[in-house]
Coordinates of N, CA and C in Angstrom, one line a residue:
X1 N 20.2 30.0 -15.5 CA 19.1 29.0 -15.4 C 19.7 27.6 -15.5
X2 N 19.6 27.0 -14.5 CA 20.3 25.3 -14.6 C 19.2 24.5 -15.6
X3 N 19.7 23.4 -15.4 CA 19.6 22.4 -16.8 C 17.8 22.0 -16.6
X4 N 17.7 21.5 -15.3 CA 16.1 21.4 -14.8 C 14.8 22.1 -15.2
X5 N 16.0 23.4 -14.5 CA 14.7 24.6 -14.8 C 14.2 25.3 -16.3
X6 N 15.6 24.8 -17.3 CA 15.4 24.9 -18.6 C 14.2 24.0 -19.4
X7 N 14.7 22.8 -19.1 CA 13.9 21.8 -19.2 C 12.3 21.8 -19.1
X8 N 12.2 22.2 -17.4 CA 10.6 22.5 -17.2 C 10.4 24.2 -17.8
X9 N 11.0 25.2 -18.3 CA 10.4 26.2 -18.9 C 10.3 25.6 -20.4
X10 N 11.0 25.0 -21.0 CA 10.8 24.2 -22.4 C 9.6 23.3 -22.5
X11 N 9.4 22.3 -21.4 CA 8.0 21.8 -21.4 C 7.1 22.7 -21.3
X12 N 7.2 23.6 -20.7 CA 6.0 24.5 -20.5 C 5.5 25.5 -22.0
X13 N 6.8 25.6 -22.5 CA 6.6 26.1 -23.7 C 5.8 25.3 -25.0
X14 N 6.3 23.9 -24.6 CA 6.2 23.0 -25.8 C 4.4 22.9 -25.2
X15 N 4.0 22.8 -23.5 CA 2.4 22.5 -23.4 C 1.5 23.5 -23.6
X16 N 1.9 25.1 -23.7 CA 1.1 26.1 -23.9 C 0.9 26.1 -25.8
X17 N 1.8 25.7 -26.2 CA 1.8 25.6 -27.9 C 1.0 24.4 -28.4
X18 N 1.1 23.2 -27.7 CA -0.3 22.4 -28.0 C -1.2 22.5 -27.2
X19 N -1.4 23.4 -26.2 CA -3.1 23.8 -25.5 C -3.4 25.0 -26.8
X20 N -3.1 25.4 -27.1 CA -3.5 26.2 -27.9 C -3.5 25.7 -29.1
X21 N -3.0 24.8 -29.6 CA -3.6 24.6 -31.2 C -4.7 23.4 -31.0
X22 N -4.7 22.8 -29.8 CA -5.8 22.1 -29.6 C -6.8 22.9 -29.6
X23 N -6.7 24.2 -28.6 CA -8.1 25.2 -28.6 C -8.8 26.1 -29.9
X24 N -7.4 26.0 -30.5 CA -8.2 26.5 -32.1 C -8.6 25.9 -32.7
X25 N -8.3 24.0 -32.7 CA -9.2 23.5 -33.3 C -10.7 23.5 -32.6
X26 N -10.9 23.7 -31.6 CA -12.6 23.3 -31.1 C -13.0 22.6 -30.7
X27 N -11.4 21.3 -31.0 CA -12.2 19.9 -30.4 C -12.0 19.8 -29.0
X28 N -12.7 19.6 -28.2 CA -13.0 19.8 -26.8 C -12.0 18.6 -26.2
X29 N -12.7 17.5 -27.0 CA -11.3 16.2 -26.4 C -10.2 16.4 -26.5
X30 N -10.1 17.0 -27.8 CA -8.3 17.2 -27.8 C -8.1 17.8 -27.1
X31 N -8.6 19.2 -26.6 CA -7.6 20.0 -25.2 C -7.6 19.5 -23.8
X32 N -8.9 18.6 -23.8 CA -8.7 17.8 -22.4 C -7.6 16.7 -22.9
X33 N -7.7 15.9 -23.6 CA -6.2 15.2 -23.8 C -4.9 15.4 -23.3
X34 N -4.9 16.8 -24.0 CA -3.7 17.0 -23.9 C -3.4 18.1 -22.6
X35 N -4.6 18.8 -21.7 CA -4.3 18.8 -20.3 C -3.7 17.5 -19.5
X36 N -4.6 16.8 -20.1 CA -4.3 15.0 -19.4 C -3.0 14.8 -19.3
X37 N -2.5 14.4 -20.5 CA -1.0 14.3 -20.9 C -0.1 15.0 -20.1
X38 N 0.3 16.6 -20.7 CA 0.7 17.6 -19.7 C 0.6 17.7 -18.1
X39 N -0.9 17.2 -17.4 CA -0.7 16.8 -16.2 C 0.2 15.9 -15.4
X40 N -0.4 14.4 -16.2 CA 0.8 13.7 -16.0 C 2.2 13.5 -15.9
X41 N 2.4 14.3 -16.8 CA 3.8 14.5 -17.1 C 4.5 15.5 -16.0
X42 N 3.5 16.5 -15.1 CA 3.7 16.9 -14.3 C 4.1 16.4 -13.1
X43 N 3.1 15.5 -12.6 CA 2.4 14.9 -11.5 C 3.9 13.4 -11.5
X44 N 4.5 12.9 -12.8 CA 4.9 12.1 -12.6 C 6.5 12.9 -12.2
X45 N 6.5 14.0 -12.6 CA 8.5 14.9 -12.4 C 8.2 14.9 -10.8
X46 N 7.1 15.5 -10.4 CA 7.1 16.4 -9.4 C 7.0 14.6 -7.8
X47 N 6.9 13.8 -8.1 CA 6.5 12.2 -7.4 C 7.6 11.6 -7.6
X48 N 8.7 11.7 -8.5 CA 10.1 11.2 -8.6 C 10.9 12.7 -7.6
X49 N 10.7 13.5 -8.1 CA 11.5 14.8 -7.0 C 11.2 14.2 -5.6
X50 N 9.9 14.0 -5.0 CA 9.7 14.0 -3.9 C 10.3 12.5 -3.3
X51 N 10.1 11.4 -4.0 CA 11.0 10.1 -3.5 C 12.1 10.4 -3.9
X52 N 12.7 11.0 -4.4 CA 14.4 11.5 -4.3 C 14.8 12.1 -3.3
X53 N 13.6 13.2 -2.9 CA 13.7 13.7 -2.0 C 13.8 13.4 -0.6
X54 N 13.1 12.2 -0.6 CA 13.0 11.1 1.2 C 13.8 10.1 1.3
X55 N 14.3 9.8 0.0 CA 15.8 8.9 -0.3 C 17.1 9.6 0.6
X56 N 16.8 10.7 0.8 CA 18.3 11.4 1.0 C 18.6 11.2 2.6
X57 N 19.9 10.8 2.3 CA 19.8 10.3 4.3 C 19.2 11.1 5.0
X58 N 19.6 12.1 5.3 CA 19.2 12.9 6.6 C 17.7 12.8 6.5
X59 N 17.1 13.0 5.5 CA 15.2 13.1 5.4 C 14.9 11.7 5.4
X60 N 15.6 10.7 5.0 CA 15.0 9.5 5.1 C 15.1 9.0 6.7
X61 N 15.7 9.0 7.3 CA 16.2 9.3 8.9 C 14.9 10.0 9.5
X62 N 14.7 11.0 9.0 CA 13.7 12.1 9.3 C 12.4 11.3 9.3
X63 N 12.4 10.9 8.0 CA 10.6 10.0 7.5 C 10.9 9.2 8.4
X64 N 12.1 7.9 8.4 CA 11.4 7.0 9.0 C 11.2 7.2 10.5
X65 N 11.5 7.9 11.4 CA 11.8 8.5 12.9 C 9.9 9.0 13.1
X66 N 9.3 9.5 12.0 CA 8.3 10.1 12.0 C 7.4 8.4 12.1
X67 N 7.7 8.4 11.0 CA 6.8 6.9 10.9 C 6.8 5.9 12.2
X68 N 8.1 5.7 12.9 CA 7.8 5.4 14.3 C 6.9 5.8 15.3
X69 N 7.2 7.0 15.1 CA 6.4 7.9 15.9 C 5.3 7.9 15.9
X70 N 4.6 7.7 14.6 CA 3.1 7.8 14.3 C 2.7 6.5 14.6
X71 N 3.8 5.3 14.7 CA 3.0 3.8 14.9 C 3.0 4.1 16.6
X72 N 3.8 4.5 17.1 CA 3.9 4.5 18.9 C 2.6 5.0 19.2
X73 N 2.1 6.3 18.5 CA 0.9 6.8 19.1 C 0.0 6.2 18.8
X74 N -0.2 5.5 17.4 CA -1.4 4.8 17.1 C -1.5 4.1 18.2
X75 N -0.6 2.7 18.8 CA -0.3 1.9 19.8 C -1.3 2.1 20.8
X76 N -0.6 3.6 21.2 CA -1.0 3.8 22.7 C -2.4 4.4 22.6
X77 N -2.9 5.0 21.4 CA -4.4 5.7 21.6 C -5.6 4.3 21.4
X78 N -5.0 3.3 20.8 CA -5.3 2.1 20.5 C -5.4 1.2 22.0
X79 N -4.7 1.7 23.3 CA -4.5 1.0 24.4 C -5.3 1.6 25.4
X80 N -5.2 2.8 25.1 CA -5.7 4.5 26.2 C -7.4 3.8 26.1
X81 N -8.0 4.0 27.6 CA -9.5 4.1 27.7 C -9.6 5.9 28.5
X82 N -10.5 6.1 27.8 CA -10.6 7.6 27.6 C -11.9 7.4 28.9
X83 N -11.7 8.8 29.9 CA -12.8 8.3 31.1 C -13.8 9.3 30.4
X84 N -15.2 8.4 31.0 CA -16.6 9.1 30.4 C -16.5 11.3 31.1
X85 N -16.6 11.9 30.2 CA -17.0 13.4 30.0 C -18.4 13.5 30.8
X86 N -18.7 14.1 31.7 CA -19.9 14.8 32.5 C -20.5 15.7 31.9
X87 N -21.4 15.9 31.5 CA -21.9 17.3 30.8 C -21.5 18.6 32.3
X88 N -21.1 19.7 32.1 CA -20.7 20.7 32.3 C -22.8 21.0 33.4
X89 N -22.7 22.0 33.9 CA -23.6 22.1 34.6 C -23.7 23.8 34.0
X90 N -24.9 24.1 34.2 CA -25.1 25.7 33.5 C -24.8 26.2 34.5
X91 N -23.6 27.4 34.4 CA -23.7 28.4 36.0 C -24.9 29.3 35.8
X92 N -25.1 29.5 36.3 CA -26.4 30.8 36.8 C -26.4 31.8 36.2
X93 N -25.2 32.1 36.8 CA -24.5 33.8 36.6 C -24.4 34.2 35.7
X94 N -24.1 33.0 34.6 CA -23.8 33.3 32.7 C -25.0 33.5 32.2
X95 N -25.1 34.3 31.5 CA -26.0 34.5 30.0 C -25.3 33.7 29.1
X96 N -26.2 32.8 28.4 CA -25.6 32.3 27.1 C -26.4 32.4 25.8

């Protein structure tokens, strides 16, 4: 088990040991608290992983190549006149 994955099984250890003494006491705010807490603490490991993760040349290359991409089409669907659609005519033949 590397150093990380120790780390996040130790937090997990340390958040199920105060969700639960929060839930024996009864007080309802305290266990949402400390969901709270524990969330964030989640939400903020897993948001630094991911901008580490788009930091890294090849994927940052990657993001920004996309992000071009996505302004080029904006551009052009922003420039495109789309021609008026005809309603379709009922064939006969079909049952619908």
């Amino acid at each position: 088990m590397d150093k990380k994955t120790r780390t996040i099984a130790e937090r997990a250890e340390v958040a199920a040991d105060q969700l639960l003494e929060a839930a024996k006491s009864g007080d309802v705010m305290r266990v949402r608290s400390v969901l709270a807490y524990w969330f964030g603490i989640v939400y903020d490991e897993g948001m630094q992983h991911a901008r580490a993760l788009a930091e890294q040349p090849p994927l940052k290359a990657t993001v920004e190549r996309l992000r071009e991409m996505n302004d080029q089409l904006q551009r052009r669907e922003s420039q495109t006149v789309l021609p008026a659609v005809k309603p379709r005519r009922k064939d006969p033949r079909r049952e619908d």
